[in-house]
Tab-separated table of C-alpha atoms in Angstrom:
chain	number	residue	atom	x	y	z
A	1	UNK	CA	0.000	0.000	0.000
A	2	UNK	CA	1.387	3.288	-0.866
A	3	UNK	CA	1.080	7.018	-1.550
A	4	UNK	CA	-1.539	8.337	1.882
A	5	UNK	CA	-1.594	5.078	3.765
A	6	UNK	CA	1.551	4.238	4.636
A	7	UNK	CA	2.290	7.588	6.184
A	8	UNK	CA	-1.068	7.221	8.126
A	9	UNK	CA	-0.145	3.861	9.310
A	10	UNK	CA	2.463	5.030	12.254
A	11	UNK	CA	-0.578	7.311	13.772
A	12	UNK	CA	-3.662	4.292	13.171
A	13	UNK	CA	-1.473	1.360	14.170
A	14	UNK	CA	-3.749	0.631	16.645
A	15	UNK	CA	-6.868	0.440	13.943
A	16	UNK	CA	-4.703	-1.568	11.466
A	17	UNK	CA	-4.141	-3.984	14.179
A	18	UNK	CA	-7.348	-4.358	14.861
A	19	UNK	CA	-8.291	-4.673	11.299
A	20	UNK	CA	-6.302	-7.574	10.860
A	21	UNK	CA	-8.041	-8.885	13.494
A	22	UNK	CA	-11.333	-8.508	11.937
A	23	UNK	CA	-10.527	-9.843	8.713
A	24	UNK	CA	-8.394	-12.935	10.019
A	25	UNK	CA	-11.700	-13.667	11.832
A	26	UNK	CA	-13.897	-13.033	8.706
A	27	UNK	CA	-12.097	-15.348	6.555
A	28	UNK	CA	-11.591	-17.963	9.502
A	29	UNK	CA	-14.277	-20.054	8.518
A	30	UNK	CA	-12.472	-20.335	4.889
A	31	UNK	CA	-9.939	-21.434	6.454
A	32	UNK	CA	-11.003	-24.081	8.371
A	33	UNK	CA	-13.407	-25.422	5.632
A	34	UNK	CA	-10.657	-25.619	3.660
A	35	UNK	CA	-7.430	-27.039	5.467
A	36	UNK	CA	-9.891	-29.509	7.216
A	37	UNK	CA	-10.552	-31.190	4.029
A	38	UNK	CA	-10.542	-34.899	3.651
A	39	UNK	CA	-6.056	-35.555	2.710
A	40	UNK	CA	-7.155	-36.111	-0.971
A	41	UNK	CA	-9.172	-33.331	-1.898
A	42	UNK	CA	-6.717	-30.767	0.435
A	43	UNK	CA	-5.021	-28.086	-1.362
A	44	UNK	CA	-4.202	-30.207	-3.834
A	45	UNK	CA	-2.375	-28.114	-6.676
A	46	UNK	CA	0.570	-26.977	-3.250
A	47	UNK	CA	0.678	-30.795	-3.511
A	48	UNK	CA	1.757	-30.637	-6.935
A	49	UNK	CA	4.330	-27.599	-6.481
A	50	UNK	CA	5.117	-29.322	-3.382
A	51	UNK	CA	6.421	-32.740	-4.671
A	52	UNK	CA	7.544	-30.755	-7.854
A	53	UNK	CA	10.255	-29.117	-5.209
A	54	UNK	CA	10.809	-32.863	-3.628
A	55	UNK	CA	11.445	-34.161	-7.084
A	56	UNK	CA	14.301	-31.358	-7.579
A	57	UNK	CA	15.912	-32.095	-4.067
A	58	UNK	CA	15.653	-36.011	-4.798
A	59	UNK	CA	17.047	-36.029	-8.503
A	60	UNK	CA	14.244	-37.161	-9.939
A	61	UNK	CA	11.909	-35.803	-13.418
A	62	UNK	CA	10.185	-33.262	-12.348
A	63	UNK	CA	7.098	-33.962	-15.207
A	64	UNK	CA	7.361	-37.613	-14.763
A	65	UNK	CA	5.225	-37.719	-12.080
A	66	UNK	CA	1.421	-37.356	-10.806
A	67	UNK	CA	0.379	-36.813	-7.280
A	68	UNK	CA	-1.825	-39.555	-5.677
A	69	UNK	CA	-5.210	-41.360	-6.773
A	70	UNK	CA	-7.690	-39.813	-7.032
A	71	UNK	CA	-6.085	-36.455	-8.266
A	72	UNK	CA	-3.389	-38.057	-10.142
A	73	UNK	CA	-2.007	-34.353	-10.594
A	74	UNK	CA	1.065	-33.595	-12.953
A	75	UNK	CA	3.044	-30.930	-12.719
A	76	UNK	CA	2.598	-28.549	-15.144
A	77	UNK	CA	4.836	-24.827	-14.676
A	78	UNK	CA	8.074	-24.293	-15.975
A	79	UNK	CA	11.132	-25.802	-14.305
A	80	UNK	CA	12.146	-22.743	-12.739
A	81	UNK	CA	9.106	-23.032	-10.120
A	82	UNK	CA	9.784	-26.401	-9.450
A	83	UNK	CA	13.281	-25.084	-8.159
A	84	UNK	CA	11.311	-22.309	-6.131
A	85	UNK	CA	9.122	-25.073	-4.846
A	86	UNK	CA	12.262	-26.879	-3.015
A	87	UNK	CA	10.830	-24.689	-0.313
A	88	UNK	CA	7.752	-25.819	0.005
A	89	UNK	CA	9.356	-29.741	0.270
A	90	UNK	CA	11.692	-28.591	3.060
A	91	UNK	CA	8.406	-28.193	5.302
A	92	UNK	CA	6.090	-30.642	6.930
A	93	UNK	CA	3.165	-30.882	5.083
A	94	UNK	CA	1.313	-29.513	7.443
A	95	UNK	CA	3.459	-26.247	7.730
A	96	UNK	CA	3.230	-25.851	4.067
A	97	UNK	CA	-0.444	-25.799	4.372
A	98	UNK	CA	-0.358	-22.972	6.535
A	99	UNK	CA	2.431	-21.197	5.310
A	100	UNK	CA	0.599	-20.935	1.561
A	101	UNK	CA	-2.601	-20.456	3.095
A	102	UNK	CA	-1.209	-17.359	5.028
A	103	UNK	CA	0.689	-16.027	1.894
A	104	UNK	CA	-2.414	-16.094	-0.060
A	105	UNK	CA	-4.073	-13.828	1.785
A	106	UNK	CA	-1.031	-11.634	2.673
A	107	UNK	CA	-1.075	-11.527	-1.393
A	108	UNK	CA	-4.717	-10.559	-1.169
A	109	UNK	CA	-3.447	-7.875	0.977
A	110	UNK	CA	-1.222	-6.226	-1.187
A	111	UNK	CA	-3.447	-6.904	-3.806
A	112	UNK	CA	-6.481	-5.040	-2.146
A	113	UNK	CA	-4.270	-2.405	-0.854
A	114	UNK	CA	-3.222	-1.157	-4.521
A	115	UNK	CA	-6.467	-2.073	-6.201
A	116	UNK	CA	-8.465	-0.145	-3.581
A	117	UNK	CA	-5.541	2.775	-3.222
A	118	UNK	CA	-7.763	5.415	-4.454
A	119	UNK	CA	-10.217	4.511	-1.955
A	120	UNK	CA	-8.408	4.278	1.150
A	121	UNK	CA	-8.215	7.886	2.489
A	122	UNK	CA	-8.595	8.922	6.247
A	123	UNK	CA	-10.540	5.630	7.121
A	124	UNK	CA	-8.002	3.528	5.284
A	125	UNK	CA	-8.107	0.569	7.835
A	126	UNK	CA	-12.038	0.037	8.077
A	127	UNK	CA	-12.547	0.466	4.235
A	128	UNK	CA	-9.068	-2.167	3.874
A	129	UNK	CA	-11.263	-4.355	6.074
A	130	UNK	CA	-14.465	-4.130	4.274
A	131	UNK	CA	-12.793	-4.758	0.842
A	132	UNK	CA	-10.835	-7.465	1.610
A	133	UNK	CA	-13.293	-8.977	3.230
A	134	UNK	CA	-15.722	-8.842	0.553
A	135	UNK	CA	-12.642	-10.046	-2.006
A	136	UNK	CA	-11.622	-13.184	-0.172
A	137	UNK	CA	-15.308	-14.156	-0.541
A	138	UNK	CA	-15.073	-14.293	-4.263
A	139	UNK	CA	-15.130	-17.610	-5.538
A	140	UNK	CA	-11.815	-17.209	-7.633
A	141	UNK	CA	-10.239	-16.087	-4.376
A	142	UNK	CA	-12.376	-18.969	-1.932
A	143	UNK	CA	-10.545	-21.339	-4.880
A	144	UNK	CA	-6.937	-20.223	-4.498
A	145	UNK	CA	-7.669	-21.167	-0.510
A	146	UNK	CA	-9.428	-24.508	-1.600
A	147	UNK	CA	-6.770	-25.420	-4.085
A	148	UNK	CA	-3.626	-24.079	-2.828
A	149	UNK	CA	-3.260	-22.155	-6.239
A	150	UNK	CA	-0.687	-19.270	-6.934
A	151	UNK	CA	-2.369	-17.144	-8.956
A	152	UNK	CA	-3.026	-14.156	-6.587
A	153	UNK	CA	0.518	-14.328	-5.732
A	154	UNK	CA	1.184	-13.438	-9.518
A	155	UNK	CA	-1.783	-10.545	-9.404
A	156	UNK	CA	-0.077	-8.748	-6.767
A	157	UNK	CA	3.662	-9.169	-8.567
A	158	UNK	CA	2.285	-7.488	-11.621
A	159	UNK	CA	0.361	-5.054	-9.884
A	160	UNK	CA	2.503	-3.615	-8.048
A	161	UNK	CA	4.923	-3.647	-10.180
A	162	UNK	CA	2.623	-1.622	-12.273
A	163	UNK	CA	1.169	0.774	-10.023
A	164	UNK	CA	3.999	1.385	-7.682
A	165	UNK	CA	4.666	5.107	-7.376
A	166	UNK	CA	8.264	4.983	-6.083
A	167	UNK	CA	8.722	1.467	-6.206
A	168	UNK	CA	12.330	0.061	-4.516
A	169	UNK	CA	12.811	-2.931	-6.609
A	170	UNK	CA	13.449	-2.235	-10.671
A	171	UNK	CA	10.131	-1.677	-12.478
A	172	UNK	CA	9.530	-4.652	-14.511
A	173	UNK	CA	11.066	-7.176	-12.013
A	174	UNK	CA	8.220	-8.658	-10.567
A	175	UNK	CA	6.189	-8.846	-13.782
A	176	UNK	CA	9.471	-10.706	-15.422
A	177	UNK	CA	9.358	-12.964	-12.266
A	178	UNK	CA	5.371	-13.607	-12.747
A	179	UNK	CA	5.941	-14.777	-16.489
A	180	UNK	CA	8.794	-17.174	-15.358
A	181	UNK	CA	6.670	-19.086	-12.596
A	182	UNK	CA	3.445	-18.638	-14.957
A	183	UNK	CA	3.508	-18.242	-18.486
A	184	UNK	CA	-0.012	-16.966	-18.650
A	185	UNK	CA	1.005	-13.008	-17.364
A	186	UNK	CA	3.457	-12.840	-20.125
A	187	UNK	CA	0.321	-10.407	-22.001
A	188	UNK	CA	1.615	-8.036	-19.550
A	189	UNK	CA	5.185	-8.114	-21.956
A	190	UNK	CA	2.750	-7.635	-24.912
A	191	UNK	CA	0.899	-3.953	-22.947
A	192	UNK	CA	4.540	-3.002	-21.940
A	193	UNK	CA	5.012	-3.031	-25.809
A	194	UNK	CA	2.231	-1.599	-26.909
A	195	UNK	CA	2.381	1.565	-24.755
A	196	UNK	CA	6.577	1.774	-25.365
A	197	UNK	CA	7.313	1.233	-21.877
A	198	UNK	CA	10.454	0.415	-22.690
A	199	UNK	CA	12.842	0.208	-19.633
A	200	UNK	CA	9.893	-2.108	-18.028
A	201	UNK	CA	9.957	-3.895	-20.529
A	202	UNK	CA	13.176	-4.962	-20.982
A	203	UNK	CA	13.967	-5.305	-17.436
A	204	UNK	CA	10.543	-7.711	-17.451
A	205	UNK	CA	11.824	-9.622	-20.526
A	206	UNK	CA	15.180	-9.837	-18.791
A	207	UNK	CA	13.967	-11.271	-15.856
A	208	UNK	CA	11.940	-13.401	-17.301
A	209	UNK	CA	14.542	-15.008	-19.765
A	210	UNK	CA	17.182	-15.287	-17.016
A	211	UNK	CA	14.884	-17.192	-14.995
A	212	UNK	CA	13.860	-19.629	-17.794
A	213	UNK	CA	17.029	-20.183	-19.246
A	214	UNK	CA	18.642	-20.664	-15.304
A	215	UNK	CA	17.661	-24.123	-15.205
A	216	UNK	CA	18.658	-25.399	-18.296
A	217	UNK	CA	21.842	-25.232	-16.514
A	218	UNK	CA	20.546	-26.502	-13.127
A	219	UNK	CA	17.824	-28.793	-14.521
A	220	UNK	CA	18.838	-29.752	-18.099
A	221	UNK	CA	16.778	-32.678	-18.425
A	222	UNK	CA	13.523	-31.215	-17.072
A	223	UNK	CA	13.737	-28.073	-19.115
A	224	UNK	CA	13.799	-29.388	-22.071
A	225	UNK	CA	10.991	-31.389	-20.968
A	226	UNK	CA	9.009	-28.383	-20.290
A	227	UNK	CA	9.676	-26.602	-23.340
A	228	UNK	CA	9.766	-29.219	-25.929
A	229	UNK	CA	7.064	-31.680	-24.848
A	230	UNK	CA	4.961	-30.918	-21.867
A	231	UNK	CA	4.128	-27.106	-22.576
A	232	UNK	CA	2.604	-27.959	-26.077
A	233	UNK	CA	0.429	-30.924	-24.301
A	234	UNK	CA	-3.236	-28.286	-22.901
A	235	UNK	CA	-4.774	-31.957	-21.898
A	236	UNK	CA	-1.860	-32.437	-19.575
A	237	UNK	CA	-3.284	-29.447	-16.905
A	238	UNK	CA	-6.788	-31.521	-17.306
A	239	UNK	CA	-9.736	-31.509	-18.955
A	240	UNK	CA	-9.785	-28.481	-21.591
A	241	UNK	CA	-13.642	-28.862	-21.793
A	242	UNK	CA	-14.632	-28.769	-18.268
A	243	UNK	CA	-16.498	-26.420	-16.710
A	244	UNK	CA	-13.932	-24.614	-14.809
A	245	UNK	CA	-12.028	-23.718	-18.039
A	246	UNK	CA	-13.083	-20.392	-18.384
A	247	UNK	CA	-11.421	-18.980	-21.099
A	248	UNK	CA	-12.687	-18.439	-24.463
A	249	UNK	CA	-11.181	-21.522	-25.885
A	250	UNK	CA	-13.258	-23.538	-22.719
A	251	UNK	CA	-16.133	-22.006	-23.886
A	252	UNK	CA	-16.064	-22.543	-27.677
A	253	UNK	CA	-14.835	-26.230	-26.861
A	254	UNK	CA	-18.135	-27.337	-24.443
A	255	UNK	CA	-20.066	-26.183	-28.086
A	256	UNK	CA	-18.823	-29.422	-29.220
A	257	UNK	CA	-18.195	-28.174	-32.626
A	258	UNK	CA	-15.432	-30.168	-35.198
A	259	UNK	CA	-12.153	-29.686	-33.561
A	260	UNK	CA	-10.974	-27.688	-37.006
A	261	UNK	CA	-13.796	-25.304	-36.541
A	262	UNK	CA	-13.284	-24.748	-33.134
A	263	UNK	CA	-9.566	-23.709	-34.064
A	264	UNK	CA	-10.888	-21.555	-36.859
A	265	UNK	CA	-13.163	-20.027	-34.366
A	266	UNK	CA	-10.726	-19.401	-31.558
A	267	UNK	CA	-7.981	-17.879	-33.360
A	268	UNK	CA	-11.016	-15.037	-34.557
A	269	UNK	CA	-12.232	-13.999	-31.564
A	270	UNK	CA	-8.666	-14.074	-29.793
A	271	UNK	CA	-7.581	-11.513	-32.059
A	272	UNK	CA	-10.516	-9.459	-32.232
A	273	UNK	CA	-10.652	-9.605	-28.155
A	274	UNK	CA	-6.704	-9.458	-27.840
A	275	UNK	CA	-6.963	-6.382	-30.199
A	276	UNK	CA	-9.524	-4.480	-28.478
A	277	UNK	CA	-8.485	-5.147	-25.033
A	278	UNK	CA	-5.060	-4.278	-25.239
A	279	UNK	CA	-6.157	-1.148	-27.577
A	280	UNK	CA	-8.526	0.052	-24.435
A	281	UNK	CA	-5.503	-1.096	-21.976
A	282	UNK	CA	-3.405	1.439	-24.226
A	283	UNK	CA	-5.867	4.182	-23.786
A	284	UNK	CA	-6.036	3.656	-20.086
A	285	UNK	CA	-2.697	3.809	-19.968
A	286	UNK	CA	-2.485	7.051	-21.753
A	287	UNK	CA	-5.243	8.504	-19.697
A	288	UNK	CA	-2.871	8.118	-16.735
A	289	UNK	CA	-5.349	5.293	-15.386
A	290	UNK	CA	-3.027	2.338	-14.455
A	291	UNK	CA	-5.388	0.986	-12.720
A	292	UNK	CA	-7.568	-0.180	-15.272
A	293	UNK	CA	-5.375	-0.705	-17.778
A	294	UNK	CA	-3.604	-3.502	-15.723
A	295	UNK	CA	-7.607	-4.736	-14.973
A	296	UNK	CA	-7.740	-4.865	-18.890
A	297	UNK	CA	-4.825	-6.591	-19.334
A	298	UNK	CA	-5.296	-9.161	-16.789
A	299	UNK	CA	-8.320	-10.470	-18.339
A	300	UNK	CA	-6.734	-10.734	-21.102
A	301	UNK	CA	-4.364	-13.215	-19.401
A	302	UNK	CA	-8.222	-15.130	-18.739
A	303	UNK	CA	-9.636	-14.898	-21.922
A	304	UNK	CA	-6.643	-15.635	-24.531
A	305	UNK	CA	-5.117	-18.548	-22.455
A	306	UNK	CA	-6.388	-22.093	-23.755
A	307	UNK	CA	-6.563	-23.232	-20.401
A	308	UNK	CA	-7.773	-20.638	-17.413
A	309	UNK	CA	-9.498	-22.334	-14.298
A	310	UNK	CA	-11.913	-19.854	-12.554
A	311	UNK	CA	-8.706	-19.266	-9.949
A	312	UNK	CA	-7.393	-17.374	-12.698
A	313	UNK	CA	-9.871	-14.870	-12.545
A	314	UNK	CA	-8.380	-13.750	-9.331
A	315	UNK	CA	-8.344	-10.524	-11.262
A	316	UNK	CA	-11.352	-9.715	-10.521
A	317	UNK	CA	-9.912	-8.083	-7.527
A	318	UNK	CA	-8.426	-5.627	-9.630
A	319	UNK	CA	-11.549	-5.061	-11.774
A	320	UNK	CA	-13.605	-3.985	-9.016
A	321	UNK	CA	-10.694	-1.556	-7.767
A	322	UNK	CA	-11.074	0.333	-10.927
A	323	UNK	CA	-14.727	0.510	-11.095
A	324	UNK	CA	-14.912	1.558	-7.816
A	325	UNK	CA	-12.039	4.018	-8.118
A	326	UNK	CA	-12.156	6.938	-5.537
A	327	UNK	CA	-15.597	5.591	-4.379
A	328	UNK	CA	-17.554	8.929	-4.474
A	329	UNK	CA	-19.619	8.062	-7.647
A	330	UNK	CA	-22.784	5.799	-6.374
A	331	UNK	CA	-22.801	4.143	-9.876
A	332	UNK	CA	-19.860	2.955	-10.194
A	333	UNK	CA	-20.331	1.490	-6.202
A	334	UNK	CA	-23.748	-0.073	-7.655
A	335	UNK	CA	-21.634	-1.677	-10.540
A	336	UNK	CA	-19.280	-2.623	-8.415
A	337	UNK	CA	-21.532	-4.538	-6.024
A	338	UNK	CA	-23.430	-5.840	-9.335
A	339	UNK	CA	-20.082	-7.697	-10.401
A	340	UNK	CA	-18.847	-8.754	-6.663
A	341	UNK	CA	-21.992	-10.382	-6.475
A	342	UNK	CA	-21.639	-12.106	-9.999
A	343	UNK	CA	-18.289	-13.768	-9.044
A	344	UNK	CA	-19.742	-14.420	-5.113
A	345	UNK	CA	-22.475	-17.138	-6.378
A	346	UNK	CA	-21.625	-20.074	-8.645
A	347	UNK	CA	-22.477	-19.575	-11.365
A	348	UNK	CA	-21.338	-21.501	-13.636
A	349	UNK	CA	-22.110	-24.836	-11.484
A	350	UNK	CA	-25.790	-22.978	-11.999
A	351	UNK	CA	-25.543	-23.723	-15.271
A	352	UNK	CA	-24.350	-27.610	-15.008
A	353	UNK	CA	-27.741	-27.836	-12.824
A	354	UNK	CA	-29.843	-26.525	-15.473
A	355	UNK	CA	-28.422	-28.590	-17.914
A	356	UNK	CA	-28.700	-31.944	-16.007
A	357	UNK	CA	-32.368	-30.456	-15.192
A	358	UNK	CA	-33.164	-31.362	-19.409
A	359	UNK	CA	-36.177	-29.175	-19.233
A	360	UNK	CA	-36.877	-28.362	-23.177
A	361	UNK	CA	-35.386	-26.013	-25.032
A	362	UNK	CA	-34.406	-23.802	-21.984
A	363	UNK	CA	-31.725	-26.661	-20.584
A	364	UNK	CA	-29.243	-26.608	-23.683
A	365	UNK	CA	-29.444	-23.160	-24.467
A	366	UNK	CA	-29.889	-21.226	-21.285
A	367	UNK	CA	-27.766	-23.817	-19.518
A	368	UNK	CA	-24.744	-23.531	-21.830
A	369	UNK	CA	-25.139	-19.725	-21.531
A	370	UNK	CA	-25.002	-20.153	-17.760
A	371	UNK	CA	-22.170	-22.939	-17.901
A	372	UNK	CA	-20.209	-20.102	-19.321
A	373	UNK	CA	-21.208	-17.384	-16.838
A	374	UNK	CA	-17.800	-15.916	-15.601
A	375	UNK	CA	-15.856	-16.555	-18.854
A	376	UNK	CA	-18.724	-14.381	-20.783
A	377	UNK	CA	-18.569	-11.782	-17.462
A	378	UNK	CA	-14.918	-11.470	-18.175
A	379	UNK	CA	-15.876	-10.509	-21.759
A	380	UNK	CA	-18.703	-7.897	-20.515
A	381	UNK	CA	-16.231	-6.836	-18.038
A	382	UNK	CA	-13.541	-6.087	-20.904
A	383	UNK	CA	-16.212	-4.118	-22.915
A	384	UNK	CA	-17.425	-2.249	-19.256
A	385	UNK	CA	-14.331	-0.989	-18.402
A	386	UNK	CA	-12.861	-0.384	-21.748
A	387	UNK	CA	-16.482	1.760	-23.304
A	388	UNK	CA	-18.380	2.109	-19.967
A	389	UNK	CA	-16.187	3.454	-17.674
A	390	UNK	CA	-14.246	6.313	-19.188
A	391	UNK	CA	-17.531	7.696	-20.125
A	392	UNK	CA	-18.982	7.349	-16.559
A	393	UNK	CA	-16.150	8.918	-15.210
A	394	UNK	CA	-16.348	11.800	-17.859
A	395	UNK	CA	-19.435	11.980	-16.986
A	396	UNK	CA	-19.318	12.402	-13.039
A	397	UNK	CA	-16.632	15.530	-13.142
A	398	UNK	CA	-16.683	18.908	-13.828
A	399	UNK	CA	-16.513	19.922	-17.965
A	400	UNK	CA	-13.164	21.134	-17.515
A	401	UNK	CA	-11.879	18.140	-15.894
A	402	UNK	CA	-14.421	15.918	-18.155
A	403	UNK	CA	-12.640	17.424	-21.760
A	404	UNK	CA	-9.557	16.283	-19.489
A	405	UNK	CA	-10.642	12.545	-19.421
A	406	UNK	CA	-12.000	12.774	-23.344
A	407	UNK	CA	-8.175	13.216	-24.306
């Protein structure tokens, strides 16, 4: 958290205490639900980066192995986070449990803090509580908890290294770091590009090529496993066409279409959504409003992926921060809440009801529409905060200020 908070902090340490309080209470029962699990259904993607890291230690193939019936679970990043993972098998199980679990949240944290930053003035602590709160309740967030997963980790790295004001680290760093454990924020290389950030983006693509190449020298055998065999196999992270696959490939493939004309299909609307979401991340950007433009950009890490599990939509997060924005504009709050709620309630599993329901003619249509529910939100939200929103805002100031936001 930066820019009016941190200075605040040293007089409201005693509120940010007890906020932490409050919110390590309000996301107890998360907890508990989760880590209380029966052993095979626990956190079970840390079990894969887990053993990846015990398979490095032990000398074995890292992407020769699954983790136990009934997940059989491969793993499936490049080698580099394997070798980050050796920390992870250097704890009990049980420690590592906790010791994700807590980092997930302290992720959320930073997340929140920056995504929120505009909102947080004088009552910083109670309105940190209330929106982190309210974000670890998202299902994409509930599922990093449930699974163990990693991607808020890598929303916070690119975030911040985004939206930073005086960061202390080199700008790019963290994003180059994201792409190496992750491949899917690398469309954060392709908005550096496009808005000529140059530096960033060299010190991202630096990072991120030091870090991939590193174990080629460390783990020879395992990444050229990665980068010649298992990266070009989607069915190897699981079912493509199951309902969690969010991503516009996941939708297109549950229309059970010929596998050609899926393709055909696919590579259309990728460009047409790559092009206009990076085009409206570019305008952001130029309209000095980071925040949205890295919103933009991370759902375009969702929607152009062939594989992205609702836990990638962990960007949400970041949506709502730049709808919300300052907070003074109601609409934007009633949007806000409008799109929190979307991403609270199933969806999606709504939509596997309805279908197994077979009522005529509203089952396979309504249900596939339904099935689909947060991988066409993430398209609404691209259009929302890329048509919608500059015009609200432009909208909600003074005409001076307004011809300001029109630029």
């Amino acid at each position: 958290m930066t820019g009016g908070v941190a200075p605040s902090f040293r007089r409201q340490w005693w509120q940010w205490a007890l906020a932490v309080i409050v919110v390590a209470a309000a996301v107890a029962p998360l907890v508990e639900h989760w880590l209380t699990n029966p052993d095979d259904q626990r956190l079970v993607d840390l079990d894969v980066y887990r053993t990846g890291g015990q398979m490095v230690l032990e000398g074995r193939p890292v992407y020769d192995f699954v983790t136990p019936a009934p997940q059989l679970l491969p793993f499936t990043y490049p080698p580099i986070a394997a070798m980050l993972a050796t920390l992870l098998a250097l704890m009990s199980w049980e420690a590592a449990q906790w010791v994700w679990t807590a980092g997930i949240y302290a992720a959320l944290a930073v997340t929140v803090g920056y995504a929120f930053r505009e909102t947080l003035g004088r009552h910083a602590p109670w309105v940190f509580v209330f929106a982190m709160v309210a974000c670890a309740y998202l299902m994409p967030i509930r599922d990093q908890v449930r699974f163990g997963q990693v991607d808020i980790l890598l929303v916070a790295l690119c975030l911040a290294d985004c939206v930073a004001r005086r960061p202390w680290w080199p700008r790019g760093f963290w994003i180059g770091l994201a792409v190496a454990i992750k491949l899917t924020p690398g469309v954060f290389l392709v908005h550096l590009l496009v808005t000529r950030q140059w530096r960033t983006l060299s010190m991202a693509t630096f990072t991120a090529a030091l870090l991939s190449l590193l174990p080629f020298a460390v783990l020879p055998r395992d990444a050229v496993e990665f980068w010649f065999s298992a990266l070009l196999d989607p069915n190897r992270v699981g079912s493509n066409a199951a309902t969690t696959n969010q991503s516009i490939r996941g939708m297109l493939i549950r229309l059970y279409l010929p596998d050609t004309l899926t393709t055909l299909i696919w590579a259309a609307v990728v460009a047409v959504v790559a092009w206009y979401g990076f085009r409206a991340a570019r305008d952001a950007h130029r309209a000095h409003d980071t925040m949205t433009a890295v919103a933009l950009v991370g759902l375009m890490a969702v929607l152009l992926s062939p594989v992205a599990w609702i836990h990638h939509l962990a960007w949400v997060v970041v949506v709502l921060g730049a709808i919300v924005g300052d907070g003074r504009d109601p609409v934007r709050l009633r949007v806000a809440a409008g799109v929190w709620l979307f991403y609270v309630v199933p969806v999606p599993w709504w939509g596997v009801s309805l279908r197994a329901a077979e009522i005529p003619v509203l089952s396979p249509v309504l249900g596939k529409i339904v099935q689909n529910g947060y991988g066409l939100g993430a398209l609404a939200l691209v259009w929302l905060l890329a048509y919608w929103l500059p015009k609200r805002r432009a909208a909600s100031v003074p005409a001076p200020l307004a011809e300001h936001y029109s630029l």
